mmCIF file of C-alpha atoms and ligand atoms in Angstrom:
data_model
loop_
_atom_site.group_PDB
_atom_site.id
_atom_site.type_symbol
_atom_site.label_atom_id
_atom_site.label_comp_id
_atom_site.label_asym_id
_atom_site.label_seq_id
_atom_site.Cartn_x
_atom_site.Cartn_y
_atom_site.Cartn_z
ATOM 1 C CA MET A 696 28.032 118.651 131.557
ATOM 2 C CA ASN A 697 28.422 121.932 129.596
ATOM 3 C CA ALA A 698 31.754 121.615 128.307
ATOM 4 C CA ARG A 699 33.556 125.169 128.353
ATOM 5 C CA LYS A 700 35.237 126.335 125.341
ATOM 6 C CA VAL A 701 38.287 126.532 124.879
ATOM 7 C CA ILE A 702 41.320 127.852 121.943
ATOM 8 C CA ILE A 703 44.603 125.997 122.360
ATOM 9 C CA ASP A 704 47.910 128.217 121.900
ATOM 10 C CA CYS A 705 50.257 125.829 120.731
ATOM 11 C CA ASP A 706 53.627 124.885 119.660
ATOM 12 C CA PRO A 707 53.838 121.311 119.029
ATOM 13 C CA GLY A 708 56.262 119.751 119.991
ATOM 14 C CA ILE A 709 56.398 116.742 121.581
ATOM 15 C CA ASP A 710 54.083 118.200 125.016
ATOM 16 C CA ASP A 711 52.026 119.925 123.457
ATOM 17 C CA ALA A 712 51.141 117.192 120.966
ATOM 18 C CA LEU A 713 50.133 115.116 124.367
ATOM 19 C CA ALA A 714 48.381 117.756 125.700
ATOM 20 C CA LEU A 715 46.317 118.249 122.601
ATOM 21 C CA MET A 716 45.225 114.889 122.711
ATOM 22 C CA LEU A 717 44.084 115.313 126.581
ATOM 23 C CA ALA A 718 42.234 118.047 125.663
ATOM 24 C CA LEU A 719 40.660 116.289 122.503
ATOM 25 C CA SER A 720 39.647 113.599 125.155
ATOM 26 C CA LEU A 721 38.052 115.502 128.095
ATOM 27 C CA PRO A 722 34.502 115.859 127.881
ATOM 28 C CA GLN A 723 34.428 119.326 130.194
ATOM 29 C CA ILE A 724 36.345 121.055 127.119
ATOM 30 C CA GLU A 725 35.168 122.104 124.171
ATOM 31 C CA VAL A 726 38.301 122.799 121.740
ATOM 32 C CA ILE A 727 36.734 125.207 119.335
ATOM 33 C CA GLY A 728 40.114 126.009 117.820
ATOM 34 C CA ILE A 729 43.764 125.948 117.855
ATOM 35 C CA THR A 730 46.370 128.986 117.173
ATOM 36 C CA VAL A 731 50.115 127.727 116.523
ATOM 37 C CA VAL A 732 53.251 130.368 117.524
ATOM 38 C CA CYS A 733 55.997 130.188 116.565
ATOM 39 C CA GLY A 734 58.332 127.907 119.676
ATOM 40 C CA ASN A 735 59.593 124.645 119.534
ATOM 41 C CA VAL A 736 58.970 124.382 115.964
ATOM 42 C CA PRO A 737 58.709 127.105 113.251
ATOM 43 C CA VAL A 738 54.756 127.815 112.634
ATOM 44 C CA GLU A 739 54.883 125.319 109.444
ATOM 45 C CA LYS A 740 55.775 122.480 111.229
ATOM 46 C CA GLY A 741 53.917 123.314 114.335
ATOM 47 C CA ILE A 742 50.742 123.206 112.502
ATOM 48 C CA VAL A 743 51.507 120.120 110.398
ATOM 49 C CA ASN A 744 52.007 118.436 113.932
ATOM 50 C CA ALA A 745 48.747 120.098 115.223
ATOM 51 C CA ARG A 746 46.562 118.873 112.448
ATOM 52 C CA ARG A 747 48.779 115.227 112.845
ATOM 53 C CA VAL A 748 47.392 115.263 116.580
ATOM 54 C CA LEU A 749 43.548 115.689 115.221
ATOM 55 C CA GLU A 750 43.758 113.054 112.625
ATOM 56 C CA TRP A 751 45.192 110.546 114.974
ATOM 57 C CA MET A 752 42.092 111.699 117.627
ATOM 58 C CA GLY A 753 39.811 111.892 114.772
ATOM 59 C CA ARG A 754 38.931 115.831 115.280
ATOM 60 C CA GLU A 755 40.024 116.948 111.743
ATOM 61 C CA GLU A 756 37.502 119.224 111.720
ATOM 62 C CA ILE A 757 38.391 121.664 114.363
ATOM 63 C CA PRO A 758 40.356 124.821 112.566
ATOM 64 C CA VAL A 759 44.282 125.537 112.795
ATOM 65 C CA TYR A 760 45.479 128.927 111.941
ATOM 66 C CA ALA A 761 48.950 129.913 111.683
ATOM 67 C CA GLY A 762 49.945 132.720 114.133
ATOM 68 C CA GLU A 763 53.326 134.817 114.893
ATOM 69 C CA ARG A 764 56.269 133.404 112.795
ATOM 70 C CA THR A 765 58.921 135.665 115.009
ATOM 71 C CA PRO A 766 59.098 136.898 118.879
ATOM 72 C CA LEU A 767 57.952 140.543 119.013
ATOM 73 C CA MET A 768 61.261 141.660 119.839
ATOM 74 C CA ARG A 769 64.227 138.981 119.857
ATOM 75 C CA PRO A 770 65.635 136.869 117.058
ATOM 76 C CA TYR A 771 63.458 133.410 117.051
ATOM 77 C CA VAL A 772 65.513 130.081 118.869
ATOM 78 C CA ASP A 773 63.624 126.898 118.542
ATOM 79 C CA ALA A 774 63.883 124.169 120.401
ATOM 80 C CA MET A 775 64.277 121.348 117.756
ATOM 81 C CA ASP A 776 67.324 120.104 119.676
ATOM 82 C CA THR A 777 64.583 118.915 122.345
ATOM 83 C CA HIS A 778 61.926 118.027 119.774
ATOM 84 C CA GLY A 779 63.441 116.907 117.108
ATOM 85 C CA GLU A 780 63.683 118.578 113.024
ATOM 86 C CA ASP A 781 59.970 117.787 112.485
ATOM 87 C CA GLY A 782 58.891 118.369 116.256
ATOM 88 C CA LEU A 783 57.970 115.085 117.297
ATOM 89 C CA GLY A 784 60.928 113.365 117.853
ATOM 90 C CA GLU A 785 62.422 112.499 114.757
ATOM 91 C CA SER A 786 58.995 110.363 114.278
ATOM 92 C CA ASP A 787 58.698 110.378 110.472
ATOM 93 C CA LEU A 788 55.061 109.983 110.775
ATOM 94 C CA PRO A 789 53.127 110.635 107.413
ATOM 95 C CA LYS A 790 51.543 114.356 106.554
ATOM 96 C CA PRO A 791 48.101 115.053 107.746
ATOM 97 C CA MET A 792 45.737 115.482 104.926
ATOM 98 C CA GLY A 793 44.476 119.118 106.155
ATOM 99 C CA LYS A 794 45.832 122.644 105.953
ATOM 100 C CA GLU A 795 45.427 125.647 108.133
ATOM 101 C CA GLU A 796 42.844 128.080 107.608
ATOM 102 C CA SER A 797 42.982 131.370 105.595
ATOM 103 C CA ALA A 798 42.549 133.979 108.744
ATOM 104 C CA ASP A 799 45.921 134.498 110.487
ATOM 105 C CA ALA A 800 45.928 133.519 114.475
ATOM 106 C CA VAL A 801 45.582 136.386 115.830
ATOM 107 C CA THR A 802 42.916 137.819 113.714
ATOM 108 C CA TYR A 803 40.915 134.307 114.888
ATOM 109 C CA LEU A 804 41.578 134.981 118.141
ATOM 110 C CA LEU A 805 39.930 138.374 118.449
ATOM 111 C CA ASP A 806 37.013 137.897 116.145
ATOM 112 C CA THR A 807 36.040 134.534 118.671
ATOM 113 C CA LEU A 808 36.516 136.344 121.787
ATOM 114 C CA GLU A 809 34.437 139.516 120.291
ATOM 115 C CA ARG A 810 31.751 136.781 118.689
ATOM 116 C CA GLU A 811 31.313 134.592 121.372
ATOM 117 C CA GLU A 812 31.555 134.448 125.498
ATOM 118 C CA ASN A 813 33.259 132.677 127.961
ATOM 119 C CA VAL A 814 36.283 131.394 125.458
ATOM 120 C CA SER A 815 38.965 130.621 127.347
ATOM 121 C CA ILE A 816 42.816 129.976 126.689
ATOM 122 C CA ILE A 817 45.313 127.397 127.388
ATOM 123 C CA ALA A 818 48.461 128.604 125.963
ATOM 124 C CA LEU A 819 51.165 126.187 126.110
ATOM 125 C CA GLY A 820 53.766 128.163 124.243
ATOM 126 C CA PRO A 821 55.648 131.269 123.878
ATOM 127 C CA LEU A 822 53.231 134.125 124.356
ATOM 128 C CA THR A 823 53.518 135.834 121.086
ATOM 129 C CA ASN A 824 49.925 135.360 119.614
ATOM 130 C CA LEU A 825 48.445 136.542 122.575
ATOM 131 C CA ALA A 826 50.717 139.307 123.253
ATOM 132 C CA ARG A 827 49.911 140.976 119.971
ATOM 133 C CA ALA A 828 46.126 140.121 120.209
ATOM 134 C CA TYR A 829 46.015 142.622 123.521
ATOM 135 C CA GLN A 830 48.272 145.230 121.882
ATOM 136 C CA ARG A 831 45.501 144.961 118.543
ATOM 137 C CA ALA A 832 42.440 144.871 120.727
ATOM 138 C CA PRO A 833 42.783 145.016 124.238
ATOM 139 C CA HIS A 834 39.205 145.401 125.074
ATOM 140 C CA ILE A 835 38.140 142.269 123.147
ATOM 141 C CA PHE A 836 41.254 140.574 124.564
ATOM 142 C CA ALA A 837 40.500 141.102 128.300
ATOM 143 C CA LYS A 838 36.863 138.974 127.939
ATOM 144 C CA VAL A 839 38.880 135.785 127.779
ATOM 145 C CA GLU A 840 37.661 134.091 130.371
ATOM 146 C CA GLU A 841 40.415 132.202 131.802
ATOM 147 C CA LEU A 842 43.788 132.392 130.928
ATOM 148 C CA VAL A 843 46.331 129.259 131.926
ATOM 149 C CA SER A 844 49.976 129.290 130.495
ATOM 150 C CA MET A 845 52.355 126.888 131.093
ATOM 151 C CA GLY A 846 55.321 128.828 131.050
ATOM 152 C CA GLY A 847 57.888 130.471 134.097
ATOM 153 C CA THR A 848 59.396 129.698 136.421
ATOM 154 C CA PHE A 849 59.285 130.615 140.664
ATOM 155 C CA ARG A 850 61.615 128.301 143.162
ATOM 156 C CA THR A 851 63.043 125.618 140.361
ATOM 157 C CA PRO A 852 66.038 126.220 138.184
ATOM 158 C CA GLY A 853 64.931 126.982 134.388
ATOM 159 C CA ASN A 854 65.410 125.250 131.612
ATOM 160 C CA CYS A 855 66.881 128.131 128.978
ATOM 161 C CA SER A 856 68.966 129.486 131.796
ATOM 162 C CA PRO A 857 69.587 129.325 135.379
ATOM 163 C CA VAL A 858 66.453 131.771 135.702
ATOM 164 C CA ALA A 859 64.690 131.131 132.766
ATOM 165 C CA GLU A 860 61.765 128.309 131.044
ATOM 166 C CA TYR A 861 61.967 128.167 127.279
ATOM 167 C CA ASN A 862 58.148 129.435 126.811
ATOM 168 C CA TYR A 863 58.788 133.271 128.501
ATOM 169 C CA TRP A 864 62.944 132.850 127.832
ATOM 170 C CA CYS A 865 61.474 132.800 123.974
ATOM 171 C CA ASP A 866 59.319 136.128 123.955
ATOM 172 C CA PRO A 867 60.025 137.673 127.701
ATOM 173 C CA ASP A 868 58.480 140.451 125.873
ATOM 174 C CA ALA A 869 55.146 139.530 125.012
ATOM 175 C CA ALA A 870 54.977 137.300 128.377
ATOM 176 C CA LYS A 871 55.818 140.641 130.043
ATOM 177 C CA ILE A 872 52.944 142.376 127.858
ATOM 178 C CA LEU A 873 50.175 140.128 129.228
ATOM 179 C CA TYR A 874 51.709 139.903 132.868
ATOM 180 C CA GLU A 875 51.563 143.605 133.247
ATOM 181 C CA ALA A 876 48.088 143.860 131.529
ATOM 182 C CA PHE A 877 46.522 141.430 134.051
ATOM 183 C CA SER A 878 48.176 143.777 136.771
ATOM 184 C CA ALA A 879 47.470 147.086 135.411
ATOM 185 C CA ASP A 880 44.644 147.136 132.823
ATOM 186 C CA THR A 881 41.217 147.129 134.823
ATOM 187 C CA GLN A 882 39.464 145.931 131.811
ATOM 188 C CA PHE A 883 40.838 142.218 133.293
ATOM 189 C CA LYS A 884 38.859 142.713 136.660
ATOM 190 C CA GLU A 885 40.784 140.614 139.093
ATOM 191 C CA LYS A 886 41.409 137.749 136.392
ATOM 192 C CA LYS A 887 44.685 136.051 137.034
ATOM 193 C CA ILE A 888 47.188 134.568 134.479
ATOM 194 C CA HIS A 889 47.617 130.547 136.188
ATOM 195 C CA MET A 890 50.936 130.157 135.780
ATOM 196 C CA ILE A 891 51.614 126.759 135.411
ATOM 197 C CA GLY A 892 55.490 126.519 135.744
ATOM 198 C CA LEU A 893 58.367 124.392 135.949
ATOM 199 C CA ASP A 894 57.800 124.246 139.983
ATOM 200 C CA VAL A 895 54.468 121.852 138.895
ATOM 201 C CA THR A 896 55.254 120.365 135.473
ATOM 202 C CA ARG A 897 58.849 119.212 136.082
ATOM 203 C CA LYS A 898 57.680 116.753 138.442
ATOM 204 C CA ILE A 899 55.266 115.192 135.625
ATOM 205 C CA VAL A 900 57.448 112.266 134.240
ATOM 206 C CA LEU A 901 56.732 110.042 131.768
ATOM 207 C CA THR A 902 57.721 107.024 132.755
ATOM 208 C CA PRO A 903 59.035 103.655 130.728
ATOM 209 C CA ASN A 904 56.648 101.696 132.783
ATOM 210 C CA ILE A 905 53.748 104.518 132.245
ATOM 211 C CA LEU A 906 54.376 104.274 128.589
ATOM 212 C CA GLU A 907 54.078 100.302 128.662
ATOM 213 C CA TYR A 908 50.893 100.977 129.979
ATOM 214 C CA MET A 909 49.440 103.346 127.636
ATOM 215 C CA LYS A 910 50.533 100.528 124.786
ATOM 216 C CA ILE A 911 48.691 97.886 127.105
ATOM 217 C CA THR A 912 45.262 100.113 127.640
ATOM 218 C CA HIS A 913 45.845 101.402 123.863
ATOM 219 C CA PRO A 914 48.168 100.161 122.062
ATOM 220 C CA VAL A 915 47.159 102.808 118.765
ATOM 221 C CA LEU A 916 47.665 105.413 120.622
ATOM 222 C CA GLY A 917 50.216 104.126 123.000
ATOM 223 C CA GLU A 918 52.406 103.451 120.316
ATOM 224 C CA LEU A 919 52.286 106.720 118.484
ATOM 225 C CA VAL A 920 53.474 107.990 122.294
ATOM 226 C CA GLU A 921 56.475 105.497 122.092
ATOM 227 C CA LYS A 922 57.994 106.826 118.305
ATOM 228 C CA ILE A 923 57.100 110.554 119.469
ATOM 229 C CA THR A 924 59.003 110.523 122.801
ATOM 230 C CA ARG A 925 62.012 108.430 122.072
ATOM 231 C CA PHE A 926 64.132 111.163 120.964
ATOM 232 C CA TYR A 927 63.001 112.760 123.928
ATOM 233 C CA PHE A 928 63.755 110.294 126.140
ATOM 234 C CA ASP A 929 67.184 110.227 125.072
ATOM 235 C CA PHE A 930 67.365 113.692 125.322
ATOM 236 C CA HIS A 931 66.667 113.588 128.956
ATOM 237 C CA TRP A 932 68.851 110.745 129.980
ATOM 238 C CA LYS A 933 71.660 112.909 128.269
ATOM 239 C CA GLN A 934 71.061 116.418 129.706
ATOM 240 C CA GLU A 935 69.528 115.284 133.522
ATOM 241 C CA GLN A 936 70.082 111.498 133.832
ATOM 242 C CA VAL A 937 66.112 111.082 133.930
ATOM 243 C CA ILE A 938 64.921 107.676 132.646
ATOM 244 C CA GLY A 939 61.825 109.105 131.006
ATOM 245 C CA CYS A 940 60.734 112.070 130.007
ATOM 246 C CA VAL A 941 59.184 115.228 131.687
ATOM 247 C CA ILE A 942 56.260 116.476 129.671
ATOM 248 C CA ASN A 943 55.319 120.367 130.915
ATOM 249 C CA ASP A 944 51.955 121.132 128.834
ATOM 250 C CA PRO A 945 49.334 118.160 129.568
ATOM 251 C CA LEU A 946 49.635 119.848 133.092
ATOM 252 C CA ALA A 947 48.029 123.033 132.120
ATOM 253 C CA VAL A 948 45.058 121.047 130.560
ATOM 254 C CA ALA A 949 44.348 118.624 133.520
ATOM 255 C CA TYR A 950 44.358 121.451 135.907
ATOM 256 C CA PHE A 951 42.108 123.801 133.642
ATOM 257 C CA VAL A 952 39.290 121.002 134.266
ATOM 258 C CA ASP A 953 40.550 120.418 137.565
ATOM 259 C CA LYS A 954 41.584 123.051 140.029
ATOM 260 C CA THR A 955 42.511 120.360 142.663
ATOM 261 C CA VAL A 956 45.513 118.674 140.557
ATOM 262 C CA CYS A 957 47.806 121.938 141.244
ATOM 263 C CA GLN A 958 47.784 124.032 143.928
ATOM 264 C CA GLY A 959 49.093 127.657 144.653
ATOM 265 C CA PHE A 960 48.723 131.023 145.517
ATOM 266 C CA ASP A 961 48.387 134.491 144.068
ATOM 267 C CA ALA A 962 50.713 136.641 143.525
ATOM 268 C CA TYR A 963 52.062 140.068 141.455
ATOM 269 C CA THR A 964 54.388 138.679 139.061
ATOM 270 C CA ALA A 965 56.967 140.396 136.722
ATOM 271 C CA VAL A 966 58.912 139.122 133.674
ATOM 272 C CA GLU A 967 62.205 140.366 132.781
ATOM 273 C CA THR A 968 63.379 141.044 129.563
ATOM 274 C CA GLU A 969 67.229 142.234 129.668
ATOM 275 C CA GLY A 970 70.751 141.184 130.950
ATOM 276 C CA ILE A 971 71.739 137.649 131.765
ATOM 277 C CA SER A 972 68.308 136.753 133.357
ATOM 278 C CA TYR A 973 65.636 137.748 130.857
ATOM 279 C CA GLY A 974 62.617 135.311 130.503
ATOM 280 C CA GLN A 975 63.074 135.489 134.474
ATOM 281 C CA THR A 976 59.340 135.407 136.343
ATOM 282 C CA LEU A 977 59.854 137.476 139.250
ATOM 283 C CA VAL A 978 56.839 136.441 141.963
ATOM 284 C CA ASP A 979 56.407 138.648 144.609
ATOM 285 C CA GLU A 980 55.597 136.065 146.794
ATOM 286 C CA TRP A 981 55.243 138.293 149.974
ATOM 287 C CA ASP A 982 54.006 140.885 147.944
ATOM 288 C CA ILE A 983 56.495 143.447 148.883
ATOM 289 C CA TRP A 984 56.243 145.834 145.405
ATOM 290 C CA LYS A 985 52.048 146.199 146.778
ATOM 291 C CA LYS A 986 51.268 145.828 142.591
ATOM 292 C CA PRO A 987 48.206 144.389 141.796
ATOM 293 C CA GLN A 988 48.006 140.829 141.940
ATOM 294 C CA ASN A 989 48.272 139.335 138.155
ATOM 295 C CA SER A 990 49.073 135.998 138.531
ATOM 296 C CA HIS A 991 48.383 132.330 139.891
ATOM 297 C CA ILE A 992 51.162 130.511 140.806
ATOM 298 C CA LEU A 993 50.966 126.558 141.111
ATOM 299 C CA VAL A 994 54.232 125.248 143.332
ATOM 300 C CA LYS A 995 52.107 121.942 144.062
ATOM 301 C CA THR A 996 51.197 118.919 141.770
ATOM 302 C CA ASN A 997 49.407 116.003 142.433
ATOM 303 C CA VAL A 998 51.437 113.639 140.060
ATOM 304 C CA LYS A 999 49.056 110.524 140.940
ATOM 305 C CA ALA A 1000 46.121 112.751 140.204
ATOM 306 C CA PHE A 1001 46.806 113.960 136.777
ATOM 307 C CA MET A 1002 48.710 110.279 135.696
ATOM 308 C CA HIS A 1003 45.170 109.132 136.700
ATOM 309 C CA LEU A 1004 42.921 111.949 134.485
ATOM 310 C CA PHE A 1005 45.672 111.884 131.706
ATOM 311 C CA LEU A 1006 45.580 108.049 131.158
ATOM 312 C CA CYS A 1007 41.498 107.191 131.847
ATOM 313 C CA ALA A 1008 40.682 110.416 129.161
ATOM 314 C CA VAL A 1009 43.342 109.807 126.302
ATOM 315 C CA PHE A 1010 43.545 105.859 127.094
ATOM 316 C CA HIS A 1011 40.696 104.757 128.071
ATOM 317 C CA ALA A 1012 42.096 103.270 131.192
ATOM 318 C CA ASN A 1013 39.804 101.069 133.495
ATOM 319 C CA GLU A 1014 40.257 103.728 136.522
ATOM 320 C CA ASN A 1015 40.412 101.144 139.213
ATOM 321 C CA GLU A 1016 43.379 99.262 137.146
ATOM 322 C CA CYS A 1017 44.699 102.829 136.749
ATOM 323 C CA ASP A 1018 44.423 103.574 140.407
ATOM 324 C CA MET A 1019 46.031 100.399 141.403
ATOM 325 C CA VAL A 1020 48.951 100.483 138.211
ATOM 326 C CA LEU A 1021 49.869 104.076 139.599
ATOM 327 C CA GLU A 1022 50.098 102.630 143.278
ATOM 328 C CA GLN A 1023 52.851 100.255 142.101
ATOM 329 C CA ILE A 1024 54.582 103.036 139.686
ATOM 330 C CA LEU A 1025 54.275 105.935 141.586
ATOM 331 C CA ALA A 1026 55.096 104.466 145.083
ATOM 332 C CA GLY A 1027 56.241 107.335 146.919
ATOM 333 C CA LYS A 1028 55.710 110.301 144.845
ATOM 334 C CA GLU A 1029 52.608 111.676 145.241
ATOM 335 C CA ASP A 1030 51.802 114.726 146.511
ATOM 336 C CA SER A 1031 55.475 115.973 145.795
HETATM 337 CA CA1 CA B 233 54.847 123.544 124.390
#
């Protein structure tokens, strides 16, 4: 199998850590670099967490680059209330050995896209690094093979305001620059931003039962996941009366390798940057504006297919056994 070359742009972050674990476990993906952006946590903490995950997965050779430390125009608001002061649920895990590379993330992104063919980006945080790269060299950034972005929301409420999801709310100007580019800049040649928004990610809940199964199939990684999600479990209970936690980012990775995990439609999408609805994604589902379509909006997801992929790839679950366990755990929840 020819693995596809991917740069993961992220803000780890508990669910980013889980997404990195998935990406590093899938034979379909070759993670060539990780770029960190300010988001859930400041860049310095995000780098430490990315390196922690690389250590857990025995992949310390993958380079990690420090990206933008503030959004393009707005003051920076982190999400450490959700992810803990360390970004990994106050898990107090040992510091990793490595450190970040000397080049900055934006320079690395552009150098790599210029030098190599068929490089895709999976963006799991605010789009600041990518917008900066596009602003600096549009013709190079437009070479990106595929861009999957966890962010935004179409029909379901936001998580930072009634209409806005955190990544695009944190840096709406960056999101706007990229969505506009994919609509108006012909260099992108019909490419779309694959928007994995809250419509689909909210369906992905890591429950105590699934966590228990992770610990049975791979005790070392299962216990790490338990350590980093405990805080997140508490947050979800207090905030939304959910037992377990929503894990947004891994779905973007799963969708990248298996397009049947989510279904959606093409549309023009605008990002609001002003007023009380800033960060909102306005999806022109009915093509009222008649603008070139810039996005593929995912609205349905197969929870069981995602969990199966995640558990088999990262935790080495047996395929048949995993099927049976998910039947028990997810009864009536598939294809939501
Ligand atoms: Ca993230």
